[in-house]
PDB file of C-alpha atoms in Angstrom:
ATOM      1  CA  MET Y   1     -20.867  -5.865  10.016  1.00 42.00           C
ATOM      2  CA  LYS Y   2     -19.448  -2.330  10.915  1.00 60.00           C
ATOM      3  CA  ARG Y   3     -17.046  -0.291   8.671  1.00 58.00           C
ATOM      4  CA  LYS Y   4     -14.417  -0.384  11.381  1.00 59.00           C
ATOM      5  CA  ASP Y   5     -14.297  -4.198  11.218  1.00 64.00           C
ATOM      6  CA  TYR Y   6     -12.767  -3.543   7.699  1.00 66.00           C
ATOM      7  CA  GLY Y   7     -10.057  -1.267   9.139  1.00 67.00           C
ATOM      8  CA  ASP Y   8     -11.761   1.866   7.968  1.00 72.00           C
ATOM      9  CA  PHE Y   9     -11.233   5.194   9.548  1.00 71.00           C
ATOM     10  CA  ALA Y  10     -13.819   6.243  12.087  1.00 79.00           C
ATOM     11  CA  CYS Y  11     -13.801   9.627  10.238  1.00 82.00           C
ATOM     12  CA  ILE Y  12     -11.638  11.532   7.840  1.00 83.00           C
ATOM     13  CA  ILE Y  13     -11.004  15.208   8.358  1.00 85.00           C
ATOM     14  CA  ILE Y  14      -9.919  17.338   5.328  1.00 87.00           C
ATOM     15  CA  VAL Y  15      -8.010  20.582   5.886  1.00 88.00           C
ATOM     16  CA  GLU Y  16      -7.897  22.559   2.689  1.00 89.00           C
ATOM     17  CA  GLU Y  17      -5.385  25.448   2.192  1.00 89.00           C
ATOM     18  CA  ALA Y  18      -3.255  23.992   4.980  1.00 87.00           C
ATOM     19  CA  GLN Y  19      -0.746  26.780   4.759  1.00 88.00           C
ATOM     20  CA  TYR Y  20      -3.291  29.045   6.641  1.00 85.00           C
ATOM     21  CA  PHE Y  21      -3.699  26.476   9.592  1.00 83.00           C
ATOM     22  CA  ALA Y  22      -0.208  25.446   9.901  1.00 84.00           C
ATOM     23  CA  PRO Y  23       2.187  27.877   8.157  1.00 86.00           C
ATOM     24  CA  GLU Y  24       5.946  27.298   8.034  1.00 85.00           C
ATOM     25  CA  LYS Y  25       7.936  29.579  10.106  1.00 75.00           C
ATOM     26  CA  GLY Y  26       9.051  32.674   8.332  1.00 66.00           C
ATOM     27  CA  ILE Y  27       6.039  32.814   5.989  1.00 61.00           C
ATOM     28  CA  GLU Y  28       4.203  36.234   5.936  1.00 56.00           C
ATOM     29  CA  ILE Y  29       0.934  35.097   7.358  1.00 58.00           C
ATOM     30  CA  ARG Y  30      -0.169  37.371  10.240  1.00 63.00           C
ATOM     31  CA  GLU Y  31      -0.983  35.181  13.260  1.00 62.00           C
ATOM     32  CA  SER Y  32      -3.374  35.944  15.984  1.00 69.00           C
ATOM     33  CA  SER Y  33      -3.340  34.077  19.317  1.00 75.00           C
ATOM     34  CA  ALA Y  34      -6.383  32.111  18.055  1.00 77.00           C
ATOM     35  CA  GLN Y  35      -4.495  31.249  14.987  1.00 74.00           C
ATOM     36  CA  SER Y  36      -1.409  30.209  16.995  1.00 78.00           C
ATOM     37  CA  GLU Y  37      -3.743  27.842  18.886  1.00 83.00           C
ATOM     38  CA  VAL Y  38      -5.157  26.344  15.691  1.00 81.00           C
ATOM     39  CA  LYS Y  39      -1.616  25.873  14.549  1.00 81.00           C
ATOM     40  CA  ALA Y  40      -0.570  23.983  17.633  1.00 84.00           C
ATOM     41  CA  SER Y  41      -3.861  21.963  17.503  1.00 84.00           C
ATOM     42  CA  MET Y  42      -3.141  21.096  13.873  1.00 83.00           C
ATOM     43  CA  VAL Y  43       0.296  19.750  14.575  1.00 83.00           C
ATOM     44  CA  GLU Y  44      -1.114  17.675  17.552  1.00 86.00           C
ATOM     45  CA  ALA Y  45      -3.981  16.394  15.584  1.00 84.00           C
ATOM     46  CA  ILE Y  46      -1.704  15.201  12.639  1.00 82.00           C
ATOM     47  CA  SER Y  47       0.682  13.493  14.900  1.00 84.00           C
ATOM     48  CA  GLN Y  48      -1.934  11.879  17.068  1.00 86.00           C
ATOM     49  CA  ALA Y  49      -4.984  11.189  14.735  1.00 81.00           C
ATOM     50  CA  GLY Y  50      -3.986   7.739  13.487  1.00 76.00           C
ATOM     51  CA  GLY Y  51      -3.995   6.410  17.006  1.00 80.00           C
ATOM     52  CA  TYR Y  52      -7.647   7.373  17.231  1.00 80.00           C
ATOM     53  CA  ASN Y  53      -8.478   5.784  13.929  1.00 81.00           C
ATOM     54  CA  VAL Y  54      -9.014   9.315  12.366  1.00 82.00           C
ATOM     55  CA  GLY Y  55      -7.816   9.908   8.807  1.00 81.00           C
ATOM     56  CA  LEU Y  56      -6.577  13.522   8.122  1.00 84.00           C
ATOM     57  CA  VAL Y  57      -6.134  14.955   4.575  1.00 86.00           C
ATOM     58  CA  ILE Y  58      -4.138  18.323   4.170  1.00 88.00           C
ATOM     59  CA  THR Y  59      -4.204  20.023   0.844  1.00 89.00           C
ATOM     60  CA  THR Y  60      -2.200  22.924  -0.326  1.00 91.00           C
ATOM     61  CA  GLN Y  61      -1.157  24.448  -3.597  1.00 90.00           C
ATOM     62  CA  ARG Y  62       2.048  25.630  -1.934  1.00 92.00           C
ATOM     63  CA  PRO Y  63       3.668  22.867   0.187  1.00 92.00           C
ATOM     64  CA  ALA Y  64       6.645  25.137   0.879  1.00 92.00           C
ATOM     65  CA  TYR Y  65       4.407  27.243   3.003  1.00 92.00           C
ATOM     66  CA  VAL Y  66       3.085  24.305   5.193  1.00 90.00           C
ATOM     67  CA  LEU Y  67       4.788  23.569   8.529  1.00 89.00           C
ATOM     68  CA  LYS Y  68       7.399  20.784   7.772  1.00 88.00           C
ATOM     69  CA  SER Y  69       6.279  18.904  10.721  1.00 85.00           C
ATOM     70  CA  CYS Y  70       2.880  18.470   9.310  1.00 86.00           C
ATOM     71  CA  ILE Y  71       4.264  17.383   5.896  1.00 86.00           C
ATOM     72  CA  SER Y  72       6.512  14.882   7.400  1.00 85.00           C
ATOM     73  CA  GLN Y  73       3.570  13.048   9.055  1.00 84.00           C
ATOM     74  CA  CYS Y  74       1.945  12.313   5.761  1.00 83.00           C
ATOM     75  CA  ASN Y  75       2.386   8.648   5.028  1.00 84.00           C
ATOM     76  CA  SER Y  76       0.694   9.055   1.529  1.00 87.00           C
ATOM     77  CA  VAL Y  77       1.077  11.820  -1.054  1.00 88.00           C
ATOM     78  CA  ALA Y  78      -0.917  12.781  -3.957  1.00 89.00           C
ATOM     79  CA  CYS Y  79       1.172  15.412  -5.787  1.00 91.00           C
ATOM     80  CA  PHE Y  80      -0.097  17.313  -8.858  1.00 92.00           C
ATOM     81  CA  ARG Y  81       2.292  19.400 -10.977  1.00 92.00           C
ATOM     82  CA  LEU Y  82       4.716  21.523  -9.074  1.00 92.00           C
ATOM     83  CA  ARG Y  83       7.042  23.865 -10.863  1.00 91.00           C
ATOM     84  CA  SER Y  84       8.533  25.826  -7.965  1.00 92.00           C
ATOM     85  CA  GLY Y  85      11.656  24.212  -6.671  1.00 90.00           C
ATOM     86  CA  ASN Y  86      10.750  25.175  -3.022  1.00 92.00           C
ATOM     87  CA  ASP Y  87       7.421  23.394  -3.355  1.00 92.00           C
ATOM     88  CA  GLN Y  88       9.170  20.355  -4.839  1.00 91.00           C
ATOM     89  CA  ASN Y  89      11.716  20.170  -2.156  1.00 90.00           C
ATOM     90  CA  ALA Y  90       9.107  20.550   0.675  1.00 90.00           C
ATOM     91  CA  ILE Y  91       7.335  17.375  -0.624  1.00 88.00           C
ATOM     92  CA  LEU Y  92      10.353  15.398  -1.538  1.00 86.00           C
ATOM     93  CA  GLU Y  93      12.574  16.139   1.353  1.00 87.00           C
ATOM     94  CA  TYR Y  94       9.803  15.875   4.124  1.00 83.00           C
ATOM     95  CA  THR Y  95       7.882  12.793   2.970  1.00 81.00           C
ATOM     96  CA  GLU Y  96       9.005   9.366   3.687  1.00 76.00           C
ATOM     97  CA  TYR Y  97       8.821   8.007   0.208  1.00 70.00           C
ATOM     98  CA  GLY Y  98       9.992  11.085  -1.668  1.00 68.00           C
ATOM     99  CA  SER Y  99      12.987  10.602  -3.848  1.00 73.00           C
ATOM    100  CA  GLU Y 100      15.223  13.218  -5.778  1.00 76.00           C
ATOM    101  CA  ARG Y 101      14.367  11.350  -9.064  1.00 80.00           C
ATOM    102  CA  LEU Y 102      10.681  12.363  -8.509  1.00 82.00           C
ATOM    103  CA  LYS Y 103      11.816  15.949  -8.926  1.00 85.00           C
ATOM    104  CA  ASP Y 104      12.192  15.352 -12.761  1.00 86.00           C
ATOM    105  CA  TYR Y 105       8.615  14.277 -13.077  1.00 87.00           C
ATOM    106  CA  LEU Y 106       6.752  16.915 -10.988  1.00 90.00           C
ATOM    107  CA  PRO Y 107       7.045  19.886 -13.141  1.00 92.00           C
ATOM    108  CA  GLY Y 108       6.122  17.904 -16.304  1.00 92.00           C
ATOM    109  CA  LEU Y 109       2.867  16.296 -15.097  1.00 92.00           C
ATOM    110  CA  ALA Y 110      -0.024  17.113 -17.373  1.00 92.00           C
ATOM    111  CA  ASP Y 111      -3.380  18.719 -16.166  1.00 89.00           C
ATOM    112  CA  HIS Y 112      -5.200  16.411 -14.020  1.00 89.00           C
ATOM    113  CA  GLU Y 113      -2.284  14.031 -13.534  1.00 93.00           C
ATOM    114  CA  ALA Y 114      -0.782  13.207 -10.142  1.00 92.00           C
ATOM    115  CA  LEU Y 115       2.054  11.233  -8.732  1.00 90.00           C
ATOM    116  CA  LEU Y 116       0.900   8.986  -5.885  1.00 90.00           C
ATOM    117  CA  TRP Y 117       3.320   7.335  -3.390  1.00 87.00           C
ATOM    118  CA  GLY Y 118       3.028   6.009   0.181  1.00 86.00           C
ATOM    119  CA  LEU Y 119       1.042   3.563   2.214  1.00 85.00           C
ATOM    120  CA  ALA Y 120      -2.258   4.242   0.192  1.00 85.00           C
ATOM    121  CA  VAL Y 121      -0.673   3.139  -2.957  1.00 88.00           C
ATOM    122  CA  PRO Y 122      -0.663  -0.632  -3.586  1.00 90.00           C
ATOM    123  CA  THR Y 123       2.818  -0.670  -4.990  1.00 89.00           C
ATOM    124  CA  PRO Y 124       6.072  -0.091  -3.325  1.00 87.00           C
ATOM    125  CA  PHE Y 125       6.939   2.683  -5.992  1.00 86.00           C
ATOM    126  CA  PRO Y 126       5.142   5.956  -7.140  1.00 87.00           C
ATOM    127  CA  ILE Y 127       2.501   5.772  -9.751  1.00 90.00           C
ATOM    128  CA  ILE Y 128       1.019   8.276 -12.045  1.00 91.00           C
ATOM    129  CA  VAL Y 129      -2.703   8.713 -12.103  1.00 91.00           C
ATOM    130  CA  GLU Y 130      -5.092  10.709 -14.213  1.00 91.00           C
ATOM    131  CA  ILE Y 131      -8.212  12.273 -12.676  1.00 85.00           C
ATOM    132  CA  ASP Y 132     -11.520  11.875 -14.553  1.00 80.00           C
ATOM    133  CA  VAL Y 133     -12.504  15.573 -14.977  1.00 75.00           C
ATOM    134  CA  GLU Y 134     -15.968  14.658 -16.000  1.00 69.00           C
ATOM    135  CA  GLU Y 135     -16.490  12.904 -12.606  1.00 60.00           C
ATOM    136  CA  TYR Y 136     -14.746  15.768 -10.667  1.00 56.00           C
ATOM    137  CA  PRO Y 137     -15.589  19.210 -12.232  1.00 57.00           C
ATOM    138  CA  ARG Y 138     -13.319  22.172 -11.689  1.00 60.00           C
ATOM    139  CA  LYS Y 139     -16.023  23.916  -9.709  1.00 66.00           C
ATOM    140  CA  ALA Y 140     -18.683  22.521  -7.516  1.00 64.00           C
ATOM    141  CA  ALA Y 141     -22.034  22.349  -9.522  1.00 70.00           C
ATOM    142  CA  VAL Y 142     -24.089  21.555  -6.344  1.00 74.00           C
ATOM    143  CA  PHE Y 143     -23.958  22.416  -2.730  1.00 77.00           C
ATOM    144  CA  ALA Y 144     -22.121  19.919  -0.445  1.00 76.00           C
ATOM    145  CA  LYS Y 145     -25.266  18.807   1.444  1.00 80.00           C
ATOM    146  CA  ALA Y 146     -27.153  17.896  -1.924  1.00 82.00           C
ATOM    147  CA  ALA Y 147     -23.890  16.050  -3.127  1.00 80.00           C
ATOM    148  CA  TRP Y 148     -23.783  14.137   0.067  1.00 79.00           C
ATOM    149  CA  GLU Y 149     -27.393  13.036  -0.094  1.00 83.00           C
ATOM    150  CA  LYS Y 150     -26.993  11.918  -3.669  1.00 82.00           C
ATOM    151  CA  MET Y 151     -23.799   9.830  -2.691  1.00 79.00           C
ATOM    152  CA  GLU Y 152     -25.845   8.190   0.135  1.00 79.00           C
ATOM    153  CA  LYS Y 153     -28.934   7.587  -2.096  1.00 81.00           C
ATOM    154  CA  ASN Y 154     -26.644   5.953  -4.770  1.00 77.00           C
ATOM    155  CA  SER Y 155     -24.771   4.020  -2.059  1.00 73.00           C
ATOM    156  CA  ALA Y 156     -28.045   2.510  -0.892  1.00 69.00           C
ATOM    157  CA  LYS Y 157     -28.947   1.489  -4.459  1.00 66.00           C
ATOM    158  CA  ASP Y 158     -25.563  -0.127  -5.143  1.00 60.00           C
ATOM    159  CA  GLY Y 159     -25.820  -2.603  -2.233  1.00 59.00           C
ATOM    160  CA  ALA Y 160     -23.472  -3.675   0.484  1.00 53.00           C
ATOM    161  CA  THR Y 161     -20.647  -4.867  -1.966  1.00 55.00           C
ATOM    162  CA  GLN Y 162     -20.077  -1.343  -3.213  1.00 56.00           C
ATOM    163  CA  ASN Y 163     -19.459  -0.057   0.371  1.00 57.00           C
ATOM    164  CA  LEU Y 164     -16.672  -2.487   1.091  1.00 58.00           C
ATOM    165  CA  PRO Y 165     -13.186  -0.944   0.703  1.00 58.00           C
ATOM    166  CA  LEU Y 166     -11.670  -1.418  -2.841  1.00 55.00           C
ATOM    167  CA  HIS Y 167      -9.210  -4.145  -1.646  1.00 55.00           C
ATOM    168  CA  LEU Y 168     -12.137  -6.223  -0.500  1.00 57.00           C
ATOM    169  CA  GLN Y 169     -14.375  -5.743  -3.508  1.00 57.00           C
ATOM    170  CA  GLU Y 170     -14.452  -8.295  -6.247  1.00 56.00           C
ATOM    171  CA  PHE Y 171     -13.867  -7.123  -9.825  1.00 50.00           C
TER     172      PHE Y 171
END
């Protein structure tokens, strides 16, 4: 049985430091014609990717600097501590599940804690999660290629059940 039969994405694209690829208007990031094309492509990809079974993850430490049309397309949000009011407003005003009440929690989250809400969360309300820092170190200890090979090796050892999406696995 193929992964797509479980409703998984054909691929997932991760865009880190999204403010450089899709900067909000008025942000002082010098833009060449190539960067302008990247920005237009980014907006198009975000709005159309789901129709092609492509998952898109955008990350930034400064959501206020990311184009609001990109943020508004996010149907799930993992938000770590945000102290800046502008960053809080960008997330809460432009995401579907954001709420003014969440603004009270965002600046007070502990290190490695995040608020999750949206379609990826199995509840109709936001949840707080804690990231296991032993499993995800602050800095990469190995190159991406070595980490990928290790994951594939471990995946083959774990058997087919572990490859199922979480909602289909038995616990």
